[in-house]
Short mmCIF file of C-alpha atoms and ligand atoms in Angstrom, two decimals:
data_model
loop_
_atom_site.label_atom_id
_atom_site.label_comp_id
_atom_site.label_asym_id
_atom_site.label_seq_id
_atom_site.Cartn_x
_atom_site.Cartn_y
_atom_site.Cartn_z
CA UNK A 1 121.44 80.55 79.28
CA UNK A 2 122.06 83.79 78.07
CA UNK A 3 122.19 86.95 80.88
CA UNK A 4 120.55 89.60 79.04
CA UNK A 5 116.86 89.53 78.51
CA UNK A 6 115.81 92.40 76.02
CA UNK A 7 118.71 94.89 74.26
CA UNK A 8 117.82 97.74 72.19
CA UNK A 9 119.99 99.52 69.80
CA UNK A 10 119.48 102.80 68.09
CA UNK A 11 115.26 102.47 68.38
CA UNK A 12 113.23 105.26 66.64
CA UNK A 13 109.61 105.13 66.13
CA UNK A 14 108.05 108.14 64.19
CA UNK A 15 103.88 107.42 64.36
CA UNK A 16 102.21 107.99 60.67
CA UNK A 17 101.56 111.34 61.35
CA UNK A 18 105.24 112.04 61.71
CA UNK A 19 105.06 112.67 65.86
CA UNK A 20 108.28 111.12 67.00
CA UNK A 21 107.16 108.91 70.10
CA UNK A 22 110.95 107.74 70.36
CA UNK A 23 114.03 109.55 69.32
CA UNK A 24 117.20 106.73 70.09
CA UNK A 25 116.80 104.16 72.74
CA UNK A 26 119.50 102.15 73.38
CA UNK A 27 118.72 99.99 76.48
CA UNK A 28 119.78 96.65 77.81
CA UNK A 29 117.65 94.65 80.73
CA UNK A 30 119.37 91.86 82.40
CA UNK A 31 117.91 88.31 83.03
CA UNK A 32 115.92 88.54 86.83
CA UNK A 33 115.72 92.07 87.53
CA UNK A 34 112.57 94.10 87.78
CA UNK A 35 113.32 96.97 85.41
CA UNK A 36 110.87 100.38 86.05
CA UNK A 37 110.80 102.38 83.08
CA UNK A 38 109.56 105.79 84.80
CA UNK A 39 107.94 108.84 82.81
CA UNK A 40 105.73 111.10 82.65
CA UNK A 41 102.10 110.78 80.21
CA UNK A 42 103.18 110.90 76.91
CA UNK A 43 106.75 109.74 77.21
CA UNK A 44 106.62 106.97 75.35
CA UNK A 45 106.70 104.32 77.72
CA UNK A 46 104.05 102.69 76.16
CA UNK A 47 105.12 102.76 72.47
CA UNK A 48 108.54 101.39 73.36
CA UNK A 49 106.89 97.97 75.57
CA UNK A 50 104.77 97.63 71.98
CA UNK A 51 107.91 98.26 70.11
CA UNK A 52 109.33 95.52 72.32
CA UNK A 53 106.61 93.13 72.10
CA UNK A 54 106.04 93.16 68.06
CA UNK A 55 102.84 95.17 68.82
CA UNK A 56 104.30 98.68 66.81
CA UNK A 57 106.63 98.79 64.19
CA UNK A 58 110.11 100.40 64.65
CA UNK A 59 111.08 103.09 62.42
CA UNK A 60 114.54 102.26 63.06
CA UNK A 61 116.59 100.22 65.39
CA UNK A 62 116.41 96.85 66.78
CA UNK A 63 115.46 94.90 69.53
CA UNK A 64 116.82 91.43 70.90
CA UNK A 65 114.42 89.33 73.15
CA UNK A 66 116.65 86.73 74.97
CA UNK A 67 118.75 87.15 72.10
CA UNK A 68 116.21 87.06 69.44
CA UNK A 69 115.74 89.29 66.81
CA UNK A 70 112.38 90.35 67.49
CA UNK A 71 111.58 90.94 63.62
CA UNK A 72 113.57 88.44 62.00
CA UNK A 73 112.64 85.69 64.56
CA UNK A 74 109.61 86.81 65.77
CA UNK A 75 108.19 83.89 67.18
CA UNK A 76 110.51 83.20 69.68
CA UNK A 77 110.59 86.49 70.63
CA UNK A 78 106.97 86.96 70.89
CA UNK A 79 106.90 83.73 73.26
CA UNK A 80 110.00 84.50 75.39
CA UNK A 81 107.28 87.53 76.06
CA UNK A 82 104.36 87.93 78.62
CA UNK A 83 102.54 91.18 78.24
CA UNK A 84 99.79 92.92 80.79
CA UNK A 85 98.86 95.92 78.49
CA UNK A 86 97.86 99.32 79.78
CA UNK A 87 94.03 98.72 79.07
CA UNK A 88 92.56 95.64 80.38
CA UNK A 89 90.61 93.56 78.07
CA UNK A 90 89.21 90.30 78.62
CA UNK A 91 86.00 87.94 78.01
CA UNK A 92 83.76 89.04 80.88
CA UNK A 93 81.77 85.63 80.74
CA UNK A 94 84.66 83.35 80.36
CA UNK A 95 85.68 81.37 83.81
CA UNK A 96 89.20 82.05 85.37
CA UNK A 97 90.25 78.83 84.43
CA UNK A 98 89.43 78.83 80.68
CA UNK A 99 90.64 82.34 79.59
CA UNK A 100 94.21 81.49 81.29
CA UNK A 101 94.27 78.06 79.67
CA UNK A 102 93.19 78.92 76.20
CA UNK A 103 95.98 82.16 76.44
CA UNK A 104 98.26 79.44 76.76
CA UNK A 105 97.09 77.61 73.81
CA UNK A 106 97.12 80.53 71.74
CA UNK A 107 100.77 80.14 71.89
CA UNK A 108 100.80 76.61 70.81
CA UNK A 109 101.89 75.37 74.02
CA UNK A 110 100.40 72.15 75.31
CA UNK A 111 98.21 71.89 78.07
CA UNK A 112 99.28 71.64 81.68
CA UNK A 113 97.05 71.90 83.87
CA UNK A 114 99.53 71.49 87.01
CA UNK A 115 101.50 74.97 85.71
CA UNK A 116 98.23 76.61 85.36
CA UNK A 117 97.01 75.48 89.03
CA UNK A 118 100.48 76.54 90.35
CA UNK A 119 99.72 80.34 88.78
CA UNK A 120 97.15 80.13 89.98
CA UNK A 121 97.69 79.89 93.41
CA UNK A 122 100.41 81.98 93.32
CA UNK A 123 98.04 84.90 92.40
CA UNK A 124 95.59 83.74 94.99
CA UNK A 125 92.94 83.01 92.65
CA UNK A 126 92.97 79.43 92.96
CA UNK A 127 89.24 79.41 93.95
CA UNK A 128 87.85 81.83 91.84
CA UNK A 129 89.21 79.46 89.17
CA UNK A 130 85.15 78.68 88.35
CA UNK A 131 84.22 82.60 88.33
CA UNK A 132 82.61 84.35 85.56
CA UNK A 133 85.45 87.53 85.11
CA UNK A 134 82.90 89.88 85.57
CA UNK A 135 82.59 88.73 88.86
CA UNK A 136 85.66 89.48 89.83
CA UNK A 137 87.14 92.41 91.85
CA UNK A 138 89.07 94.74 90.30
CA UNK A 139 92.22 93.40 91.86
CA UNK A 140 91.32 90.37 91.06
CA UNK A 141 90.74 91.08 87.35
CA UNK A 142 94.11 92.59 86.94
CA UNK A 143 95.61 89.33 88.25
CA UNK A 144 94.00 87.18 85.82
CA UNK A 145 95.78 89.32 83.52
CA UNK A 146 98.76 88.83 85.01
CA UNK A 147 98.45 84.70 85.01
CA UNK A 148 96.73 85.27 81.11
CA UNK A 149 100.31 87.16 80.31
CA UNK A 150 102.29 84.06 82.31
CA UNK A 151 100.17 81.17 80.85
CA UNK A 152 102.69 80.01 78.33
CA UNK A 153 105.70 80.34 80.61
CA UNK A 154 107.45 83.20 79.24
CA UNK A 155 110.91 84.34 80.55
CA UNK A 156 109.75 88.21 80.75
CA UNK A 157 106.51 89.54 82.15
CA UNK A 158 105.72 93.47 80.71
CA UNK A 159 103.47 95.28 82.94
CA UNK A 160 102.07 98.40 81.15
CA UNK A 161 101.12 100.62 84.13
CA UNK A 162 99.94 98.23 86.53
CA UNK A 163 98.51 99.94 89.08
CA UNK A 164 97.21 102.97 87.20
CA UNK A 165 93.84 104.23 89.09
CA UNK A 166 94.17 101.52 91.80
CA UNK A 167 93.71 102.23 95.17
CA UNK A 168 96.64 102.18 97.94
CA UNK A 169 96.29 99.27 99.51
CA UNK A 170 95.55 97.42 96.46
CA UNK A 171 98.73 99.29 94.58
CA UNK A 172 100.37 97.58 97.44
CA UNK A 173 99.47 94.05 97.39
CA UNK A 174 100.55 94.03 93.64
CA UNK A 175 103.45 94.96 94.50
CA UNK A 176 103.82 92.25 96.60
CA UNK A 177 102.64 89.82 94.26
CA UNK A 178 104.70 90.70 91.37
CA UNK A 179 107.90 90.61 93.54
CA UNK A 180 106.72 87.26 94.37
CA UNK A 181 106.97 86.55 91.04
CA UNK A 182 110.52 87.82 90.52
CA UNK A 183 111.30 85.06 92.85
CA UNK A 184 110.30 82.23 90.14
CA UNK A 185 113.32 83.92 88.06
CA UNK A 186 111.04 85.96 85.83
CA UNK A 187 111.73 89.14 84.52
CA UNK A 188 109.72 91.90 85.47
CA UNK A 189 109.94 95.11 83.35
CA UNK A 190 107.08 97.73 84.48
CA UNK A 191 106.03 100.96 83.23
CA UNK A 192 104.70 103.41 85.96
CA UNK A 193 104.05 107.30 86.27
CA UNK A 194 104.25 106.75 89.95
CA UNK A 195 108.00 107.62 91.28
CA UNK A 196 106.61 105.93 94.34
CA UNK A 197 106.05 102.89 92.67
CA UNK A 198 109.78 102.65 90.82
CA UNK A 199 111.15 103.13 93.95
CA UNK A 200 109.21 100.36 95.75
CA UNK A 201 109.73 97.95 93.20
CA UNK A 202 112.61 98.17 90.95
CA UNK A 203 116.33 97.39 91.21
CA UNK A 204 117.09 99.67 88.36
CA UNK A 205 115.25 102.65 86.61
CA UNK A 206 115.53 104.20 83.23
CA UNK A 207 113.69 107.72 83.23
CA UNK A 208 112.48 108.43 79.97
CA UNK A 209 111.05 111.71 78.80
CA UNK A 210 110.23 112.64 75.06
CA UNK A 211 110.90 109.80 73.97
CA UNK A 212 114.65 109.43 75.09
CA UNK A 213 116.29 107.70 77.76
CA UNK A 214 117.55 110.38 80.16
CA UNK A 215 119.11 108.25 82.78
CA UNK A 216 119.37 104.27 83.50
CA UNK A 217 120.76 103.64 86.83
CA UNK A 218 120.29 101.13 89.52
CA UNK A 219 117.77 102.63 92.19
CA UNK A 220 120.62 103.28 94.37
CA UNK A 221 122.90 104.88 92.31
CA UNK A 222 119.87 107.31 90.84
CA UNK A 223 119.94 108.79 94.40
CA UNK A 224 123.36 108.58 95.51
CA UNK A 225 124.10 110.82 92.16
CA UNK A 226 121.19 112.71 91.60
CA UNK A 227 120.49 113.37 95.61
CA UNK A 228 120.28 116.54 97.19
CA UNK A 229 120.25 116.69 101.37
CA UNK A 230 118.77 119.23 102.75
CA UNK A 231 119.21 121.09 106.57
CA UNK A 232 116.35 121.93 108.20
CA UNK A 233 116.75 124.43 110.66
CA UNK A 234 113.43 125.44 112.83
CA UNK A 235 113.99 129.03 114.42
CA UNK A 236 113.86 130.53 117.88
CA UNK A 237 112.49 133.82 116.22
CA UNK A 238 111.03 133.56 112.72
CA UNK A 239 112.86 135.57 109.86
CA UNK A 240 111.38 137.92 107.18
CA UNK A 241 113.99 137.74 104.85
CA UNK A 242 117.24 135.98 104.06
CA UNK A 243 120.04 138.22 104.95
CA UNK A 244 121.02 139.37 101.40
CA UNK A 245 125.13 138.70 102.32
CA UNK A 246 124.08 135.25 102.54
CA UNK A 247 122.65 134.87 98.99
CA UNK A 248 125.41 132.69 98.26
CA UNK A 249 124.07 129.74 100.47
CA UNK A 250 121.10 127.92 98.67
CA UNK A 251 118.96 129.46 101.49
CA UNK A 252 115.07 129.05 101.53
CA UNK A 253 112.31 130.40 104.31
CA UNK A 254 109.37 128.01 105.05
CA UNK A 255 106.72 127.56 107.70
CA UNK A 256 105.86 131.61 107.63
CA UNK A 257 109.60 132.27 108.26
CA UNK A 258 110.10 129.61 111.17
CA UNK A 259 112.19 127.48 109.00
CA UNK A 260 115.44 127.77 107.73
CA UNK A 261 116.09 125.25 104.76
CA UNK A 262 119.53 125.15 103.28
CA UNK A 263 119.83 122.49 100.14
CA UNK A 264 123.05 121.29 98.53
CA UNK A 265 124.66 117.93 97.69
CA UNK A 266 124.99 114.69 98.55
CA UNK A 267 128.17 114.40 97.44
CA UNK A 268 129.66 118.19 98.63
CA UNK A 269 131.85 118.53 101.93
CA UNK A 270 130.93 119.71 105.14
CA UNK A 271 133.03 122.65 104.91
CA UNK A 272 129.99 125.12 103.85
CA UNK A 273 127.39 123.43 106.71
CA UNK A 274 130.47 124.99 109.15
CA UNK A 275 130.95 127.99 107.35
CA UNK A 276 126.59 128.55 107.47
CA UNK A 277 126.42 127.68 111.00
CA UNK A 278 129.08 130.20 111.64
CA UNK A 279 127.13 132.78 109.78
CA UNK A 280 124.17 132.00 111.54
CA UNK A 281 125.21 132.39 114.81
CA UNK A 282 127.06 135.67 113.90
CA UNK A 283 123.57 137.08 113.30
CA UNK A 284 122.09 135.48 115.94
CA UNK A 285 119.83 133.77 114.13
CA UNK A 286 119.60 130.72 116.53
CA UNK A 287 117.98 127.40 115.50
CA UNK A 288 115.73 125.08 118.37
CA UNK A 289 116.44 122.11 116.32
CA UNK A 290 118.41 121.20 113.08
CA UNK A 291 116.84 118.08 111.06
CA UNK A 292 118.25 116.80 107.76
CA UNK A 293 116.99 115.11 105.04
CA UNK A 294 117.65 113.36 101.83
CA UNK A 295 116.18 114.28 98.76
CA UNK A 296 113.61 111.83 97.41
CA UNK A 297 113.36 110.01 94.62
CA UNK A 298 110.40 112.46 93.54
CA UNK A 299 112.67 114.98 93.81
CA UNK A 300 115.06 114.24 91.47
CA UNK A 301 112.32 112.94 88.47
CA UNK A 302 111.01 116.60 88.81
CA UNK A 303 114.44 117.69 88.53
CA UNK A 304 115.14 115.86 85.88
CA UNK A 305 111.83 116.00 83.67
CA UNK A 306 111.21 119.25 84.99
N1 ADP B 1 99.21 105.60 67.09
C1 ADP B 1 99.72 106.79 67.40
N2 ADP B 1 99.78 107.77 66.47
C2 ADP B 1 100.31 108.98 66.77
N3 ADP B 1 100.83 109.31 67.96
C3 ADP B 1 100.79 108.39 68.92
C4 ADP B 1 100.23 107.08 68.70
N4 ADP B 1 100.35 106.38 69.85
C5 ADP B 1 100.93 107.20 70.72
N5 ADP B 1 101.19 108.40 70.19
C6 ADP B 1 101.84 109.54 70.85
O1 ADP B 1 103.16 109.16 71.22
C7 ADP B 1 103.51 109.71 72.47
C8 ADP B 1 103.93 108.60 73.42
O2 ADP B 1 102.79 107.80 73.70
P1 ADP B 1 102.89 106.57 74.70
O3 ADP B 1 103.98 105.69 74.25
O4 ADP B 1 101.54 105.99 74.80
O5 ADP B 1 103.32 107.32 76.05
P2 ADP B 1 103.22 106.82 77.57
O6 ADP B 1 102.88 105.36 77.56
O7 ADP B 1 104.56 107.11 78.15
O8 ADP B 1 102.16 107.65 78.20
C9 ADP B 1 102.29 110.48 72.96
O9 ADP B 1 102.48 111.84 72.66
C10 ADP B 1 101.16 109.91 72.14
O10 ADP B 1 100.16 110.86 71.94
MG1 MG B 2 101.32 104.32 78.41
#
């Protein structure tokens, strides 16, 4: 079986009215993982899943779906392809079981009713099977979306902002759930706003802002590079000001003066935290307590989509 799932080369899309939603994505996803693409509104995020799924046209470029050409062999590309889009839409008066089973036949798969049980359960919604949607939670409803996009068995499930305007604790059993799902080898590419949510989930990230790519890294790797620490020390005395020979030190005051926060990288040596403590005590500026932190994940999207 082959180890890539999607792979994008040289992808431009220009809408009709000649904005340029994507400007060059070149992006491969491997078989398994649970991909976040992470951006800001309006970054494109949902014109390149469409672009992916046969839904909007390139303007130039092209896309392989577990190695098929998504425009020359459509079909197979389309099928290979489960898709949760950004707005939910379904038949409100349909049962549970019928919408998931006739989403299956729209892709000319045979029945099965033991698959569609199986999903079922898996998404806990084994005995709502009989429910009208409409008389379904909101959590709930999202699900059957979820088991409509997984009802022919496809190798790659696209969620489209998942948990957009969800509550926390329902954000969180989703996440659950489709890391569950990751389990049954599928391949989980999401789109999400939320840095919280990319770094919950996903084993790599590709940030994308104006319609580019800025970064793809593994989760780990996007903070080992892009991290900043940070000292926190909380002072005896509060300060007014930064003492101006110490300008060169990325220096900051918080808590009305009773902090002392010094930022610089992960990666740096430990020569300058010496050289600042040094400095520090020369002025007898004298910290209670000295805390350090690593930069978040949120930290570095901001830094990087500014
Ligand atoms: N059909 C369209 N015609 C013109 N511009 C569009 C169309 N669809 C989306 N856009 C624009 O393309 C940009 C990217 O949109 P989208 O892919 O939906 O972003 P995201 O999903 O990251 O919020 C936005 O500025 C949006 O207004
Ligand atoms: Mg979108």
């Amino acid at each position: 079986m082959q180890n890539t799932a999607i792979e994008i080369s040289g992808l431009h899309k220009t809408y009709e009215n000649g904005f340029q939603a994507l400007a060059g994505i070149d992006l491969e996803i491997k078989r398994g993982e649970i991909f976040a693409l992470l951006g800001p509104n309006g970054a494109g995020k949902t014109t390149l899943i469409s672009a992916i799924c046969g839904i909007v046209q390139p303007s130039a470029g092209r896309i392989l779906v577990c190695g098929h050409d998504n425009v020359a062999d459509y079909r197979a590309a389309r099928t290979a392809i489960g898709l949760v889009p950004q707005e939910l839409a379904t038949d409100a008066f349909e049962s549970v079981w019928n919408t998931v089973n006739f989403s299956r036949g729209l892709f000319g798969k045979p029945r099965n009713a033991d698959y569609i049980e199986e999903l079922l359960k898996r998404l806990s919604l084994w005995d709502k099977k009989d429910e009208q949607i409409r008389r379904l939670s909101g959590g709930m409803k999202r699900r059957v979306m979820i088991a409509k996009a997984l009802s022919h068995e496809p190798d790659i499930l696209f969620l489209d902002e998942p948990t957009a305007g969800v509550d926390v604790e329902l954000r969180k059993s989703m996440w659950a759930q489709v890391r569950a799902l990751q389990e049954t080898g599928v391949t989980i590419i999401l789109t999400t706003h939320y840095i919280e949510e990319a770094e919950e989930m996903a084993d790599r990230i590709g940030v994308i802002n104006k319609g580019r790519l800025v970064i793809t890294e593994t989760k780990d790797a996007l903070i080992k590079k892009m991290g900043k620490r940070q000292m926190v020390f909380s002072l005896r005395e509060p300060l007014q000001d930064i003492p101006s020979d110490m300008a060169d030190y990325a220096l900051a005051l918080a808590d009305n003066g009773n902090k002392l926060v010094y930022t610089y990288n992960a990666h740096q040596e430990d020569r300058d935290i010496s050289d600042l403590l040094e400095c520090l005590r020369e002025k007898n500026i004298r910290p209670k307590e000295i805390e350090s932190r690593q930069s978040s994940l949120e930290d570095i999207f901001i830094q990087m989509v500014g």
